[in-house]
PDB file of C-alpha atoms in Angstrom:
ATOM      1  CA  MET A   1       0.000   0.000   0.000  1.00 54.00           C
ATOM      2  CA  LYS A   2       2.879   2.407   0.759  1.00 57.00           C
ATOM      3  CA  ALA A   3       4.270   1.694  -2.701  1.00 53.00           C
ATOM      4  CA  LEU A   4       1.211   3.196  -4.442  1.00 50.00           C
ATOM      5  CA  PRO A   5       1.822   6.845  -3.333  1.00 51.00           C
ATOM      6  CA  LEU A   6       5.498   6.464  -4.187  1.00 47.00           C
ATOM      7  CA  LEU A   7       4.583   5.048  -7.607  1.00 47.00           C
ATOM      8  CA  LEU A   8       2.130   7.927  -8.243  1.00 46.00           C
ATOM      9  CA  LEU A   9       4.720  10.502  -7.191  1.00 45.00           C
ATOM     10  CA  SER A  10       7.299   8.943  -9.523  1.00 48.00           C
ATOM     11  CA  ALA A  11       4.820   8.991 -12.405  1.00 46.00           C
ATOM     12  CA  LEU A  12       4.014  12.681 -11.777  1.00 44.00           C
ATOM     13  CA  LEU A  13       7.703  13.640 -11.668  1.00 42.00           C
ATOM     14  CA  LEU A  14       8.379  11.725 -14.875  1.00 44.00           C
ATOM     15  CA  ALA A  15       5.463  13.420 -16.629  1.00 44.00           C
ATOM     16  CA  ALA A  16       6.568  16.859 -15.392  1.00 45.00           C
ATOM     17  CA  GLY A  17      10.086  16.219 -16.670  1.00 45.00           C
ATOM     18  CA  CYS A  18       8.709  15.635 -20.167  1.00 42.00           C
ATOM     19  CA  GLU A  19       7.177  19.095 -20.389  1.00 41.00           C
ATOM     20  CA  GLU A  20       8.915  21.706 -22.521  1.00 40.00           C
ATOM     21  CA  ASN A  21      11.190  24.069 -20.602  1.00 38.00           C
ATOM     22  CA  LYS A  22       9.585  27.405 -21.514  1.00 36.00           C
ATOM     23  CA  THR A  23      12.450  29.473 -20.089  1.00 31.00           C
ATOM     24  CA  VAL A  24      15.014  27.723 -22.284  1.00 33.00           C
ATOM     25  CA  ARG A  25      12.725  27.980 -25.324  1.00 36.00           C
ATOM     26  CA  ALA A  26      12.162  31.718 -24.747  1.00 34.00           C
ATOM     27  CA  TRP A  27      15.936  32.326 -24.518  1.00 31.00           C
ATOM     28  CA  ASN A  28      16.558  30.292 -27.674  1.00 35.00           C
ATOM     29  CA  ASP A  29      13.852  32.197 -29.548  1.00 38.00           C
ATOM     30  CA  ALA A  30      15.253  35.556 -28.447  1.00 35.00           C
ATOM     31  CA  SER A  31      18.867  34.674 -29.225  1.00 34.00           C
ATOM     32  CA  GLY A  32      18.204  33.030 -32.541  1.00 38.00           C
ATOM     33  CA  ALA A  33      19.406  29.652 -31.284  1.00 40.00           C
ATOM     34  CA  SER A  34      16.980  26.819 -31.728  1.00 39.00           C
ATOM     35  CA  SER A  35      16.791  23.167 -32.494  1.00 42.00           C
ATOM     36  CA  SER A  36      15.717  24.070 -36.040  1.00 45.00           C
ATOM     37  CA  GLY A  37      19.290  25.178 -36.835  1.00 47.00           C
ATOM     38  CA  ALA A  38      18.510  28.925 -36.994  1.00 51.00           C
ATOM     39  CA  GLU A  39      21.569  31.150 -37.234  1.00 51.00           C
ATOM     40  CA  LYS A  40      22.988  32.558 -33.972  1.00 52.00           C
ATOM     41  CA  PRO A  41      23.633  36.313 -33.682  1.00 58.00           C
ATOM     42  CA  ALA A  42      27.174  37.384 -34.574  1.00 63.00           C
ATOM     43  CA  ILE A  43      29.561  37.731 -31.655  1.00 72.00           C
ATOM     44  CA  ARG A  44      32.901  39.498 -31.172  1.00 76.00           C
ATOM     45  CA  SER A  45      34.934  36.478 -32.304  1.00 87.00           C
ATOM     46  CA  ASP A  46      33.078  36.600 -35.656  1.00 90.00           C
ATOM     47  CA  LEU A  47      34.564  40.079 -36.246  1.00 95.00           C
ATOM     48  CA  VAL A  48      38.125  39.409 -35.059  1.00 96.00           C
ATOM     49  CA  GLY A  49      40.656  39.372 -37.879  1.00 96.00           C
ATOM     50  CA  THR A  50      41.658  41.471 -40.874  1.00 97.00           C
ATOM     51  CA  TRP A  51      39.226  42.992 -43.367  1.00 98.00           C
ATOM     52  CA  ARG A  52      39.990  44.867 -46.597  1.00 98.00           C
ATOM     53  CA  LEU A  53      38.007  48.128 -46.779  1.00 98.00           C
ATOM     54  CA  VAL A  54      37.165  49.869 -50.050  1.00 97.00           C
ATOM     55  CA  ASN A  55      35.796  53.333 -50.843  1.00 94.00           C
ATOM     56  CA  GLY A  56      36.142  54.201 -54.526  1.00 92.00           C
ATOM     57  CA  ASP A  57      39.845  53.915 -55.378  1.00 91.00           C
ATOM     58  CA  SER A  58      40.863  53.994 -51.718  1.00 90.00           C
ATOM     59  CA  ALA A  59      41.671  50.714 -49.929  1.00 94.00           C
ATOM     60  CA  TRP A  60      42.736  50.232 -46.314  1.00 96.00           C
ATOM     61  CA  TYR A  61      42.798  47.329 -43.890  1.00 98.00           C
ATOM     62  CA  ILE A  62      41.002  47.154 -40.563  1.00 98.00           C
ATOM     63  CA  HIS A  63      42.305  44.747 -37.954  1.00 97.00           C
ATOM     64  CA  PHE A  64      39.975  43.751 -35.096  1.00 97.00           C
ATOM     65  CA  ALA A  65      41.735  42.168 -32.102  1.00 96.00           C
ATOM     66  CA  ASP A  66      40.080  39.815 -29.629  1.00 95.00           C
ATOM     67  CA  ASP A  67      40.850  42.244 -26.775  1.00 95.00           C
ATOM     68  CA  GLY A  68      38.360  44.816 -28.137  1.00 95.00           C
ATOM     69  CA  THR A  69      40.875  47.032 -29.963  1.00 97.00           C
ATOM     70  CA  TRP A  70      41.064  47.830 -33.663  1.00 98.00           C
ATOM     71  CA  ARG A  71      43.380  49.679 -36.032  1.00 98.00           C
ATOM     72  CA  ILE A  72      43.259  50.763 -39.666  1.00 97.00           C
ATOM     73  CA  THR A  73      46.453  50.470 -41.670  1.00 97.00           C
ATOM     74  CA  ASP A  74      47.646  51.005 -45.228  1.00 96.00           C
ATOM     75  CA  ASP A  75      48.964  47.458 -45.387  1.00 95.00           C
ATOM     76  CA  ARG A  76      47.557  43.979 -44.924  1.00 95.00           C
ATOM     77  CA  GLU A  77      50.229  43.169 -42.325  1.00 95.00           C
ATOM     78  CA  GLY A  78      48.965  45.930 -40.028  1.00 93.00           C
ATOM     79  CA  GLU A  79      52.208  47.855 -39.679  1.00 92.00           C
ATOM     80  CA  SER A  80      51.437  51.210 -41.354  1.00 94.00           C
ATOM     81  CA  LEU A  81      49.024  52.677 -38.771  1.00 95.00           C
ATOM     82  CA  ARG A  82      46.467  55.333 -39.734  1.00 95.00           C
ATOM     83  CA  VAL A  83      43.918  55.311 -36.900  1.00 97.00           C
ATOM     84  CA  HIS A  84      43.019  53.112 -33.928  1.00 98.00           C
ATOM     85  CA  GLY A  85      40.453  52.623 -31.171  1.00 98.00           C
ATOM     86  CA  THR A  86      38.285  50.193 -29.262  1.00 98.00           C
ATOM     87  CA  TYR A  87      35.028  48.494 -30.157  1.00 97.00           C
ATOM     88  CA  THR A  88      32.030  46.596 -28.854  1.00 96.00           C
ATOM     89  CA  VAL A  89      29.835  44.109 -30.714  1.00 95.00           C
ATOM     90  CA  ASP A  90      26.107  43.506 -30.448  1.00 92.00           C
ATOM     91  CA  SER A  91      24.382  41.039 -32.792  1.00 88.00           C
ATOM     92  CA  GLY A  92      26.304  41.739 -35.978  1.00 92.00           C
ATOM     93  CA  LYS A  93      26.811  45.448 -35.264  1.00 96.00           C
ATOM     94  CA  PHE A  94      29.971  47.083 -33.950  1.00 97.00           C
ATOM     95  CA  SER A  95      30.988  50.571 -32.848  1.00 98.00           C
ATOM     96  CA  GLY A  96      33.658  52.393 -30.933  1.00 98.00           C
ATOM     97  CA  PRO A  97      35.749  55.521 -30.517  1.00 98.00           C
ATOM     98  CA  MET A  98      38.611  56.341 -32.864  1.00 98.00           C
ATOM     99  CA  THR A  99      41.855  58.299 -32.559  1.00 98.00           C
ATOM    100  CA  ASN A 100      43.754  59.737 -35.505  1.00 97.00           C
ATOM    101  CA  PRO A 101      47.146  60.555 -33.922  1.00 96.00           C
ATOM    102  CA  GLY A 102      48.021  64.217 -34.275  1.00 96.00           C
ATOM    103  CA  VAL A 103      44.728  65.003 -36.038  1.00 97.00           C
ATOM    104  CA  GLY A 104      41.695  64.310 -33.851  1.00 98.00           C
ATOM    105  CA  THR A 105      39.067  61.847 -32.748  1.00 98.00           C
ATOM    106  CA  GLY A 106      36.010  60.217 -34.206  1.00 98.00           C
ATOM    107  CA  MET A 107      34.190  56.928 -34.239  1.00 98.00           C
ATOM    108  CA  ILE A 108      33.482  53.853 -36.305  1.00 98.00           C
ATOM    109  CA  SER A 109      30.257  51.893 -36.567  1.00 98.00           C
ATOM    110  CA  GLY A 110      28.993  49.249 -38.888  1.00 98.00           C
ATOM    111  CA  THR A 111      27.678  45.786 -39.527  1.00 97.00           C
ATOM    112  CA  PHE A 112      29.219  42.463 -40.456  1.00 96.00           C
ATOM    113  CA  SER A 113      27.914  39.124 -41.581  1.00 94.00           C
ATOM    114  CA  GLY A 114      29.920  36.171 -42.819  1.00 90.00           C
ATOM    115  CA  GLY A 115      32.730  37.616 -44.919  1.00 95.00           C
ATOM    116  CA  ALA A 116      31.195  41.066 -45.563  1.00 97.00           C
ATOM    117  CA  ILE A 117      31.551  44.307 -43.607  1.00 97.00           C
ATOM    118  CA  VAL A 118      29.981  47.772 -43.936  1.00 98.00           C
ATOM    119  CA  LEU A 119      31.710  50.572 -42.025  1.00 97.00           C
ATOM    120  CA  ASP A 120      30.914  54.226 -41.321  1.00 97.00           C
ATOM    121  CA  PHE A 121      34.058  56.158 -40.434  1.00 95.00           C
ATOM    122  CA  VAL A 122      33.192  59.459 -38.696  1.00 98.00           C
ATOM    123  CA  GLU A 123      35.800  62.219 -38.400  1.00 98.00           C
ATOM    124  CA  TYR A 124      34.966  64.652 -35.573  1.00 98.00           C
ATOM    125  CA  TRP A 125      37.723  67.104 -36.582  1.00 96.00           C
ATOM    126  CA  HIS A 126      35.513  68.368 -39.435  1.00 97.00           C
ATOM    127  CA  SER A 127      32.517  70.660 -38.949  1.00 97.00           C
ATOM    128  CA  PRO A 128      30.054  69.227 -39.664  1.00 97.00           C
ATOM    129  CA  TYR A 129      31.416  65.771 -38.914  1.00 97.00           C
ATOM    130  CA  LYS A 130      32.634  63.950 -42.001  1.00 97.00           C
ATOM    131  CA  HIS A 131      31.225  60.460 -42.708  1.00 97.00           C
ATOM    132  CA  VAL A 132      33.271  58.159 -44.919  1.00 95.00           C
ATOM    133  CA  PRO A 133      31.500  54.905 -45.846  1.00 97.00           C
ATOM    134  CA  TYR A 134      33.442  51.719 -46.565  1.00 97.00           C
ATOM    135  CA  THR A 135      32.500  48.218 -47.612  1.00 98.00           C
ATOM    136  CA  GLY A 136      34.809  45.303 -47.407  1.00 96.00           C
ATOM    137  CA  SER A 137      35.532  41.645 -47.003  1.00 98.00           C
ATOM    138  CA  ARG A 138      37.453  39.387 -44.683  1.00 97.00           C
ATOM    139  CA  ILE A 139      40.918  38.413 -45.880  1.00 95.00           C
TER     140      ILE A 139
END
């Protein structure tokens, strides 16, 4: 007779364990992660590396480091520095302050997905601020 309540309790716990975890499902839906194989939002490590930027005939290289710093150089190797700064990433978007040594400050912002990047380079030393758009690809 004592086994019956224990058996019923075990059956209830087993049935409750089979229910969908709504908290986990809500997080997966919000983050883009799901069992259906939906793409996850881009994270900082997806941006880290070197990208070739193009604007008309002008080409530069932007190097994003894993420590949250970036620099734009004339060369692919990253040795001929033009400007530098820091950045943050949020779901395929990035932004951060910029320093042009001896000239002034500004900011960068943009988007990235897979091997493509779109960048807005803003120079605060102009009035009004100068926006220079770039597109590019990972190298």
